XYZ file of N, CA and C in Angstrom:
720
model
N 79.978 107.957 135.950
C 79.745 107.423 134.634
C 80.951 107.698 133.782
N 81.787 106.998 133.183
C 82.605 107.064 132.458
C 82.596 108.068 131.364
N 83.350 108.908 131.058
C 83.116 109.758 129.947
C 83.198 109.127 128.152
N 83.872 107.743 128.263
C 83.529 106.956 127.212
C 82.347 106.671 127.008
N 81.335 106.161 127.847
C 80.038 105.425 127.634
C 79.048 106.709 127.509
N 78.161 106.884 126.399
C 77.306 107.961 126.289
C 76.076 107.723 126.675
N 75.542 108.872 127.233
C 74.302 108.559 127.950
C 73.180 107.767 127.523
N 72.449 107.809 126.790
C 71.950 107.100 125.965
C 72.024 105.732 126.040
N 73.481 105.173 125.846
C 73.676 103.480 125.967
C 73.588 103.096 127.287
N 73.897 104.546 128.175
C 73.956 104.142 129.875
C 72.254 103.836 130.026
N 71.376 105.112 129.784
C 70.342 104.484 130.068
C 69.657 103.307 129.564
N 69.972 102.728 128.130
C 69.758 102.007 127.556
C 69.473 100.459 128.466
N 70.854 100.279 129.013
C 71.369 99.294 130.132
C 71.091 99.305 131.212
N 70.688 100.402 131.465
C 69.325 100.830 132.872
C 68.780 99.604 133.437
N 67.772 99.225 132.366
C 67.030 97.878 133.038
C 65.711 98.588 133.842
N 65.554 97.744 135.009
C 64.702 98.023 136.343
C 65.365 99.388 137.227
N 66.337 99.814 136.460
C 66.394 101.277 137.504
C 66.891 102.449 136.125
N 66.336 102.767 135.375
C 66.750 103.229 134.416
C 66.071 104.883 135.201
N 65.539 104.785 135.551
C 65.138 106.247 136.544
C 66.468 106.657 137.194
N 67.280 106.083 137.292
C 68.222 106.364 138.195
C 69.672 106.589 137.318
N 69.574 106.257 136.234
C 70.744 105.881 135.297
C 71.918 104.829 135.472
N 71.151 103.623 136.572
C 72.012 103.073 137.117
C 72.177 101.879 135.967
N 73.009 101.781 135.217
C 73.352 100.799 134.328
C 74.407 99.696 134.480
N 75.306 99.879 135.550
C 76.742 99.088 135.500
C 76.417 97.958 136.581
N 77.020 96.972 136.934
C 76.975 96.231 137.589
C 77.695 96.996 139.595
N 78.280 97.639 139.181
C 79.215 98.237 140.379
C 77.820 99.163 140.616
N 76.937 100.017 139.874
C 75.869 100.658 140.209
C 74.552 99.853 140.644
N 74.529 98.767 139.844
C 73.702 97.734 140.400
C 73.668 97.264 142.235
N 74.676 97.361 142.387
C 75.432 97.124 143.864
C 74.652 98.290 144.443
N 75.474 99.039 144.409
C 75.222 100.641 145.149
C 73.978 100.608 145.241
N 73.100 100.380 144.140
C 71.607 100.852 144.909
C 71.139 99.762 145.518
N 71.641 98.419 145.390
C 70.873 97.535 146.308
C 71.473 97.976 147.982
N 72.751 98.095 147.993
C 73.554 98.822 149.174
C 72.698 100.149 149.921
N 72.024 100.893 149.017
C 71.459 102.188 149.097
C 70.064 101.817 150.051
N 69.200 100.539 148.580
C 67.887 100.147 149.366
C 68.109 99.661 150.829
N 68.968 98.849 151.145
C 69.537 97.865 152.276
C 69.520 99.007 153.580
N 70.313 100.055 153.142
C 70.477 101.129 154.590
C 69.696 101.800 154.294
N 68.311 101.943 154.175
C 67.289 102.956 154.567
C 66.888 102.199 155.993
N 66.974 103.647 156.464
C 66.124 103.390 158.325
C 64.977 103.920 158.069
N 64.061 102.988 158.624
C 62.377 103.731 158.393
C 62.527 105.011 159.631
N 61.953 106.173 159.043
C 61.372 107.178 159.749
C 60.914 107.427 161.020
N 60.959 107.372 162.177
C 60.066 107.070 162.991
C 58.961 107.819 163.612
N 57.871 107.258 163.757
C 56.832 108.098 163.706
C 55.340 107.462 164.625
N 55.481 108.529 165.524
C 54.401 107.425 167.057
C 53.060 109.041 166.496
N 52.130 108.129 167.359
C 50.298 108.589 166.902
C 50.439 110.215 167.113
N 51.279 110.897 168.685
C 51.658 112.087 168.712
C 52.514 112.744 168.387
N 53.425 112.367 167.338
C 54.100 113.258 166.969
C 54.070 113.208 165.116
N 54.716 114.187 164.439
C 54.418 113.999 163.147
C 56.325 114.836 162.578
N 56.241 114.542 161.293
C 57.475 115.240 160.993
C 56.767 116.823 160.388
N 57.447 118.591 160.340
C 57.262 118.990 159.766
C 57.235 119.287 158.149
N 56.073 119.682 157.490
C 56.370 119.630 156.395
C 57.499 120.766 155.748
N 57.973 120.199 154.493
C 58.818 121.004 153.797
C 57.810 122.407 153.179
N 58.579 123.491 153.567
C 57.697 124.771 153.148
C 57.393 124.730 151.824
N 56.621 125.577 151.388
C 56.725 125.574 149.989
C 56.868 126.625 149.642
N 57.035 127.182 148.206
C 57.342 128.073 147.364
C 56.976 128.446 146.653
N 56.907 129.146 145.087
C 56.964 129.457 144.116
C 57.279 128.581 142.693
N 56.422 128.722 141.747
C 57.379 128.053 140.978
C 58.345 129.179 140.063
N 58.163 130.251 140.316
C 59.138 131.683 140.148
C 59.317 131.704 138.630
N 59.517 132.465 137.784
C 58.994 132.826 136.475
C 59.947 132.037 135.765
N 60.475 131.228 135.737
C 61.522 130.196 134.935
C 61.306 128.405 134.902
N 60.059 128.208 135.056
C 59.639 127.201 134.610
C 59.565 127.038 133.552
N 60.272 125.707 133.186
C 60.523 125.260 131.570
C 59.472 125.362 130.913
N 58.944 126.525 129.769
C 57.814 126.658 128.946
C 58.175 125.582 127.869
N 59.298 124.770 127.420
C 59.270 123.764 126.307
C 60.432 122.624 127.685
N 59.721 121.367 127.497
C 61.121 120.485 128.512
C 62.333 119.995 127.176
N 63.149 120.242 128.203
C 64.162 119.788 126.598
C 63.548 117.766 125.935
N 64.347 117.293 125.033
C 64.294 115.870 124.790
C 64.744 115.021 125.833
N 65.693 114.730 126.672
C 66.395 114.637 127.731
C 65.845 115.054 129.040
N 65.028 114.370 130.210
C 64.545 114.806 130.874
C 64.858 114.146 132.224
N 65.906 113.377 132.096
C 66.371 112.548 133.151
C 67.841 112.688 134.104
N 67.734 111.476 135.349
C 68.220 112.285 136.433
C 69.653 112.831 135.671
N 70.015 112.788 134.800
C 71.745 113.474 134.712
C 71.604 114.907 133.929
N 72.037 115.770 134.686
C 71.244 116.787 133.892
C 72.721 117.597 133.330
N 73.845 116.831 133.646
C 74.858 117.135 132.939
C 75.227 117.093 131.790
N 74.938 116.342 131.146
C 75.041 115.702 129.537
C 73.960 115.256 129.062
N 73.171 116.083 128.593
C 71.868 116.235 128.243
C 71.416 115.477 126.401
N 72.694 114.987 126.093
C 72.013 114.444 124.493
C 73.689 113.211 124.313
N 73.831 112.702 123.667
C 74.378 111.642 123.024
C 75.473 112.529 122.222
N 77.246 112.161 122.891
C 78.116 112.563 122.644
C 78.684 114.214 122.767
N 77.682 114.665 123.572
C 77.938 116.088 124.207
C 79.184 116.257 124.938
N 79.809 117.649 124.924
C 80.652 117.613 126.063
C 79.465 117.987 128.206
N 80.383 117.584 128.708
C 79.474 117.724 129.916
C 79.183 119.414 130.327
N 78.383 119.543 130.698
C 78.219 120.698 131.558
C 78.790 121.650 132.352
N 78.975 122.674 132.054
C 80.147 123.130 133.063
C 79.927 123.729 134.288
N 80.722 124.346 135.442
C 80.479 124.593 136.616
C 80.894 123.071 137.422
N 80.629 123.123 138.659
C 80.970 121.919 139.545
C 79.535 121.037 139.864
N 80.055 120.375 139.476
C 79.183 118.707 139.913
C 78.468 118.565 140.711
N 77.186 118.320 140.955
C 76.604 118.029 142.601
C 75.741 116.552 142.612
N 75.482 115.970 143.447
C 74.586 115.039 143.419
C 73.752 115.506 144.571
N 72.582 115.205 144.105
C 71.036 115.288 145.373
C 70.696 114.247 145.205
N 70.808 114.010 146.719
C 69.587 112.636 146.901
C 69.363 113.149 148.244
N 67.730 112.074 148.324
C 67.283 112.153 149.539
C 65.678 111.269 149.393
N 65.097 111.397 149.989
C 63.951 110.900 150.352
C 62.373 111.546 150.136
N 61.171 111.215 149.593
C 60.205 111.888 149.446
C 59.329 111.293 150.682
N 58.681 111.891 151.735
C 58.036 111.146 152.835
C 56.395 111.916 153.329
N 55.950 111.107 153.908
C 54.583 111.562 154.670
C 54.618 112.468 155.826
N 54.254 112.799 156.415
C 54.227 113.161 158.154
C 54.212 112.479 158.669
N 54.183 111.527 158.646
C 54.208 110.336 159.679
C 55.014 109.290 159.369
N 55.992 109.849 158.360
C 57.582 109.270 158.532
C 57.577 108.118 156.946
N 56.145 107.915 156.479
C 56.126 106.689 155.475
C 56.617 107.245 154.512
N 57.352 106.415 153.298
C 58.201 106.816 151.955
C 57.196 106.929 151.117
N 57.002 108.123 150.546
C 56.360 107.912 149.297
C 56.679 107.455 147.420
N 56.390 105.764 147.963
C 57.171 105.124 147.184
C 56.413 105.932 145.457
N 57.028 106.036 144.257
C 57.219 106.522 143.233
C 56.575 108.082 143.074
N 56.569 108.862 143.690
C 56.622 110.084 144.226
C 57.044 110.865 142.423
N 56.149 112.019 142.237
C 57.095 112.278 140.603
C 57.559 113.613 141.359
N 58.544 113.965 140.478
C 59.679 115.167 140.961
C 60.343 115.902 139.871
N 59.258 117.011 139.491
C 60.450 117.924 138.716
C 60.999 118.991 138.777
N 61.916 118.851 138.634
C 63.363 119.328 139.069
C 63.755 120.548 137.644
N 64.288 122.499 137.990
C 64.512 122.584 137.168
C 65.731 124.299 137.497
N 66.707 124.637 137.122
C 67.397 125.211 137.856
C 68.196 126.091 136.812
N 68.491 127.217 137.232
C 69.850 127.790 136.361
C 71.221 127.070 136.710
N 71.864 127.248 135.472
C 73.048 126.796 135.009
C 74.202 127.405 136.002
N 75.727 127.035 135.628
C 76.522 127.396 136.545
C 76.758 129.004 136.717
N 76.285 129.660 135.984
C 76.319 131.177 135.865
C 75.013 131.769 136.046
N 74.155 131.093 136.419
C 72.760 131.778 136.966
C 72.050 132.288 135.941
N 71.846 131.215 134.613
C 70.961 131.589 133.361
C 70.072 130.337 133.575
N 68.801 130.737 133.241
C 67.761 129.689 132.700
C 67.846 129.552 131.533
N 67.616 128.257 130.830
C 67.171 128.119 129.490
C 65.517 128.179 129.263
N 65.511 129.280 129.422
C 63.844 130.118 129.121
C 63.884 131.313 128.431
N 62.621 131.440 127.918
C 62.667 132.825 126.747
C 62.696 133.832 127.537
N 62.499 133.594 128.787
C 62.480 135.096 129.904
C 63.377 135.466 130.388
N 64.275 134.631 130.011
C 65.655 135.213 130.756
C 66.700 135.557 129.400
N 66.803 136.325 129.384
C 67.667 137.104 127.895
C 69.026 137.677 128.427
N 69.566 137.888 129.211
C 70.619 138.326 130.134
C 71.942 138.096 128.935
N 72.574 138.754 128.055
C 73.745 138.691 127.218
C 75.010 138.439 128.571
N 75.022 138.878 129.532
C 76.501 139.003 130.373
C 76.393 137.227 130.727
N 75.196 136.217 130.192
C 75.272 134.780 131.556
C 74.861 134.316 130.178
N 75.917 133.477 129.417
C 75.338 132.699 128.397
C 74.885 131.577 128.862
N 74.062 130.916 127.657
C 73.393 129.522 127.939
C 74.544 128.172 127.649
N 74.518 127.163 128.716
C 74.962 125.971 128.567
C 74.546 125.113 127.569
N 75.031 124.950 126.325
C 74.120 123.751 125.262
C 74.300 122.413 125.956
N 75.312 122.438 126.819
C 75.732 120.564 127.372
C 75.054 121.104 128.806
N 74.024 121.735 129.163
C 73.724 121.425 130.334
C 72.210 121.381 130.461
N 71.525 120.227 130.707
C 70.190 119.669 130.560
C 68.791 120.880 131.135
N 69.130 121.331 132.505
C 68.510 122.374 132.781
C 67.151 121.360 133.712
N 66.683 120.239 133.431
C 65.335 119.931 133.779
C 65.450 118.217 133.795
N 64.462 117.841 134.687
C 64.142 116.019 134.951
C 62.985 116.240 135.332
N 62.694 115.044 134.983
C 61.352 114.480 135.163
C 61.723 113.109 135.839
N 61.760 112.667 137.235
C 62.246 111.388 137.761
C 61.112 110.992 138.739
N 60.940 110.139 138.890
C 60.245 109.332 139.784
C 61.090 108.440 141.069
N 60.252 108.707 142.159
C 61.230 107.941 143.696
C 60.685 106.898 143.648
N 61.671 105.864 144.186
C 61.736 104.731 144.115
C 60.492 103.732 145.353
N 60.566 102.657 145.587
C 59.727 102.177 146.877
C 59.880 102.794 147.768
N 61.020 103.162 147.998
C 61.344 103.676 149.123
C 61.144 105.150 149.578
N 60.827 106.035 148.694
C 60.838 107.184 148.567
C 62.092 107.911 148.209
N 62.735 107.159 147.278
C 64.414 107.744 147.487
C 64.556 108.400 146.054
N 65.393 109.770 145.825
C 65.546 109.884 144.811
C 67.183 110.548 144.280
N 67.615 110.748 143.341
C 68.751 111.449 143.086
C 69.359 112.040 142.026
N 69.588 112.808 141.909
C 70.060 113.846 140.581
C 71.412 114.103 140.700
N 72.065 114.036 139.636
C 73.221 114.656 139.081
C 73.308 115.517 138.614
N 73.587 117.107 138.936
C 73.652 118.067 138.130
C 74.639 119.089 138.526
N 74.823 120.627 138.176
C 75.630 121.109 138.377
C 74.970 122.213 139.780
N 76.192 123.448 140.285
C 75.333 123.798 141.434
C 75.236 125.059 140.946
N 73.798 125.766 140.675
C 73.591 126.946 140.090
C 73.945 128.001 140.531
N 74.271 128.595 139.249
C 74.876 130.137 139.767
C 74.044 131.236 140.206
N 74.332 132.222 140.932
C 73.562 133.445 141.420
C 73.262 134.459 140.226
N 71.881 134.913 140.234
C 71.404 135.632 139.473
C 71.217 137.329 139.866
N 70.889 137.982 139.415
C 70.327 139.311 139.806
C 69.021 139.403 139.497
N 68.753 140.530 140.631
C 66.648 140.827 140.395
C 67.075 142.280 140.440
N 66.338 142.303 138.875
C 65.978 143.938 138.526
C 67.456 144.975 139.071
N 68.594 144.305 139.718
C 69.726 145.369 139.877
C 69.475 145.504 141.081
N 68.875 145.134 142.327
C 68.983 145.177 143.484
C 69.514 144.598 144.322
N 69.531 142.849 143.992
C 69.909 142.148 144.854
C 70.254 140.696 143.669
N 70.822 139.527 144.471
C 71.401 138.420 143.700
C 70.520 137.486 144.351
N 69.633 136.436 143.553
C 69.176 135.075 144.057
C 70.307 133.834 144.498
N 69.944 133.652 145.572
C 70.989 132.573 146.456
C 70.952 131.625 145.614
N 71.823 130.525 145.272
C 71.918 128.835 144.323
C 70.761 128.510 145.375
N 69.950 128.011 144.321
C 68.384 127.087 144.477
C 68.020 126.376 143.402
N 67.874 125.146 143.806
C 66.935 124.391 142.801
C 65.631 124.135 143.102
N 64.556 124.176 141.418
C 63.207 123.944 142.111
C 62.764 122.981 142.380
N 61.680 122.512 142.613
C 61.103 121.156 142.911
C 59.179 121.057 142.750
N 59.367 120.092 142.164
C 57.632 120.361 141.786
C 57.267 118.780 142.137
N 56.796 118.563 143.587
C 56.415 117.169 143.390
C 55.178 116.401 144.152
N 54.893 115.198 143.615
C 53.613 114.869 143.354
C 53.649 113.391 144.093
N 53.362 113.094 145.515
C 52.896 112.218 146.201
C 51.681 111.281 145.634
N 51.680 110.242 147.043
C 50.141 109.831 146.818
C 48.362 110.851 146.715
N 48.900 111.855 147.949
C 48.011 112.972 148.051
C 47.680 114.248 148.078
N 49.068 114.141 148.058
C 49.759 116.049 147.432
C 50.594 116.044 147.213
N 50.705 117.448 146.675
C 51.540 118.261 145.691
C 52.432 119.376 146.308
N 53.443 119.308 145.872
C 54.395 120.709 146.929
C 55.091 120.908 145.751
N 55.180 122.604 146.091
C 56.287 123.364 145.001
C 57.356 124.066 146.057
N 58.385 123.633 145.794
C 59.351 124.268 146.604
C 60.888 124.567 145.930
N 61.430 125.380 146.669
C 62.616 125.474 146.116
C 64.244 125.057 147.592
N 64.999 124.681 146.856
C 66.146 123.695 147.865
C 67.490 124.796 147.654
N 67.662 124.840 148.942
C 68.530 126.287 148.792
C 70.039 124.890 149.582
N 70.889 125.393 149.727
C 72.235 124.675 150.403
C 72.989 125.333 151.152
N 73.447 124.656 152.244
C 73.835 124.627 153.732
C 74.971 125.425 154.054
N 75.887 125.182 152.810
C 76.958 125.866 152.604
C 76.879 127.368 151.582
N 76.097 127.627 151.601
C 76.093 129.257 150.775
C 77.093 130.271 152.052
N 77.268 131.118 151.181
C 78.110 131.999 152.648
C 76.975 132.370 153.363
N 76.828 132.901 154.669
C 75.808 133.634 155.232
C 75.319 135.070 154.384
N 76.548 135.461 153.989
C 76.415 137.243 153.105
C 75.626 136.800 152.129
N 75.770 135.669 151.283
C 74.917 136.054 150.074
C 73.728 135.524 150.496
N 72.895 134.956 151.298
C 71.410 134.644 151.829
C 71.507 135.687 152.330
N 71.832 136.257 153.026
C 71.061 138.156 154.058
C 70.704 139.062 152.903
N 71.869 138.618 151.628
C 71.292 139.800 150.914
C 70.140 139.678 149.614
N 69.428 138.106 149.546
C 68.687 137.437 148.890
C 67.208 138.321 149.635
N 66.830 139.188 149.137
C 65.306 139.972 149.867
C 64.503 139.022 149.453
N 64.107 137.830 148.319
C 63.397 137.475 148.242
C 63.437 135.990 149.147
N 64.664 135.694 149.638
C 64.386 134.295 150.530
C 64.589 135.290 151.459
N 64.943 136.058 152.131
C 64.950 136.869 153.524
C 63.336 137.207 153.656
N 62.490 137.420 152.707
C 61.537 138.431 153.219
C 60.166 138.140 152.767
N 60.261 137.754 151.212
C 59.495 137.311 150.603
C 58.297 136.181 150.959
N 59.044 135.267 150.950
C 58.621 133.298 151.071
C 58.098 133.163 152.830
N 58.779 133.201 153.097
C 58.079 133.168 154.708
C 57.947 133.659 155.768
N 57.431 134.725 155.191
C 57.061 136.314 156.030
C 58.036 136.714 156.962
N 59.126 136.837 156.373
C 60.389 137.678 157.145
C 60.878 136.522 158.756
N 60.814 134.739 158.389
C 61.170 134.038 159.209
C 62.714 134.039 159.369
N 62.320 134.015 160.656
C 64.536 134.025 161.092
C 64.196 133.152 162.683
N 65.311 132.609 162.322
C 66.068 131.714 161.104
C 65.269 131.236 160.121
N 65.853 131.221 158.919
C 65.531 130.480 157.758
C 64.883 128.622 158.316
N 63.594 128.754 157.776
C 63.318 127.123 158.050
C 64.418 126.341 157.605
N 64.890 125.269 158.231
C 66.294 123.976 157.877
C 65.591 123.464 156.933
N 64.500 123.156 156.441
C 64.078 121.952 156.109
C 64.328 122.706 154.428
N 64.567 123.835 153.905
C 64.693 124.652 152.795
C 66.440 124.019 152.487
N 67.289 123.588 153.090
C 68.275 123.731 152.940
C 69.050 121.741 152.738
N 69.898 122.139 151.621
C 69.835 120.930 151.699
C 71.261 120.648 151.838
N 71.514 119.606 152.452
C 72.875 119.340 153.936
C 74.214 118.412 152.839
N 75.272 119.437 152.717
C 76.651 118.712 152.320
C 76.987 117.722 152.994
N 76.916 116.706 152.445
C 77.820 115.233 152.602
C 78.887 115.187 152.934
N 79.802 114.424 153.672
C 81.167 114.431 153.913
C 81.732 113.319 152.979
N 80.736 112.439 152.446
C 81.142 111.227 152.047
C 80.787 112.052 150.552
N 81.653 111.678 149.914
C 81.651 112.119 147.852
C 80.520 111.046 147.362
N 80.198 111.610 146.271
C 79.185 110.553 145.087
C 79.766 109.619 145.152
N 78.754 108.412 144.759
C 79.355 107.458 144.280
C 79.078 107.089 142.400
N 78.311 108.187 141.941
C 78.028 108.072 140.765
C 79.031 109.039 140.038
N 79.461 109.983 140.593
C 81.278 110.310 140.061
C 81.552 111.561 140.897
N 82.972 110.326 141.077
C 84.203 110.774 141.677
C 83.769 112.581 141.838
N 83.936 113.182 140.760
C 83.986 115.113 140.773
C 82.857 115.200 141.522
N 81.997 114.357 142.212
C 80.984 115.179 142.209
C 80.368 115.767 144.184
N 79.977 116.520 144.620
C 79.964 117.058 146.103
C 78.594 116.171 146.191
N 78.364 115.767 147.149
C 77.023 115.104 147.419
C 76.304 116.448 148.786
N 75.022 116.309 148.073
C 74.171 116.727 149.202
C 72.735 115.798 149.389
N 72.156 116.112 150.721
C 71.077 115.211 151.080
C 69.783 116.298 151.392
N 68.679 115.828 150.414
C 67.712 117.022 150.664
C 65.986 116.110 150.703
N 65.839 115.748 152.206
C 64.646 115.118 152.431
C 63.353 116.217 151.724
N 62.157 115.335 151.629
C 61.066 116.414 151.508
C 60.152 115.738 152.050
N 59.109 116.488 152.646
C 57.633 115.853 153.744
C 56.689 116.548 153.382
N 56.022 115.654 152.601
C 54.695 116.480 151.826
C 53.514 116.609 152.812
């Protein structure tokens, strides 16, 4: 998105994909390009996909959602500077066990900033100030297809109580045709050291499993955004 055009007029120009912030004609493309290469799932009477584990919604759920609740969670109001830390895009797919898209699927999405602060009254931490240009939270809906995608930054590591540091995770709160999953999306590329020393994804969440379930982790792209240039793409399916 151009740093001339402010969010606001982008979504404005949205149209039929304003969930997506896709406003430009070159974005118009891309997602018909996007819809075009989905491969259906495949999925025979005996076999099923596993579901995505679930989680916590862990004490930093947005008690107020900001005004701004959509997929760019970088530039959160009209003429802001952007967000700081590095860029990420998520996309991926919301699906069944048996491989079907769960077309408009709701998904909210809500994470610390590039220094591992929430914008919540519970987190008071003076050493990790708060981002004013960084949105913190979405409220988006997946498409027919089950497809969805966010722009945001990649959160920083926190501390618990002085023992240990929370690994970069974003949450996820989302709402199918017939259920509901709360989970949190950890990434592929963390070093190994700082997950061993995360006690609460080591030990906590799924009773001391090793290896870490894959399906928690969500997989670096080789190919960059196409919604901007700065930004690392990752792909993070979910199977309710």
């Amino acid at each position: 998105m151009p740093t001339s055009m402010s969010k606001r007029t982008f979504l404005t120009a949205a149209g039929a994909l304003a969930a997506f912030g896709a406003s430009s004609l070159v974005l118009r493309r891309f997602a018909h390009a996007e819809k075009s290469s989905v491969a259906p799932v495949p999925a025979t009477a005996t076999t099923s996909l596993p579901r995505t584990p679930s989680g916590d919604l862990g004490p930093f759920y947005p008690v107020e959602h900001p005004l701004d609740t959509d997929f760019d969670l970088t530039r959160p109001r009209d003429g802001g500077a952007r967000a700081r830390g590095q860029i990420i895009e998520v996309t991926g797919r919301v699906l069944a066990r048996v491989g079907t898209p769960q077309a408009n699927a709701r998904l909210e999405i809500w994470q610390a900033n590039a220094v591992g602060r929430y914008a919540h009254p519970g987190d008071t931490r003076a050493d990790a100030p708060l981002d004013p240009n960084f949105q913190g939270y979405a409220d988006v809906r997946a498409d027919a297809n089950g497809q969805f995608r966010i722009l945001t930054v990649r959160p920083g590591l926190y501390p618990v109580d002085g023992l240990f540091q929370r690994s970069p995770h974003i949450h996820f709160d989302i709402r199918g045709r017939q259920r509901r999953l709360i989970t949190q999306m950890y990434f592929d590329d963390t070093e190994p050291k700082v997950l061993a020393q995360d006690k609460l994804l080591q030990h906590d969440m799924w009773g001391k499993t090793s290896p870490l379930p894959g399906a928690i982790f969500a997989k670096l792209q080789k190919e960059r955004s196409r919604l901007d240039a700065s930004a690392v793409r990752y792909e993070f399916d979910i199977v309710l």
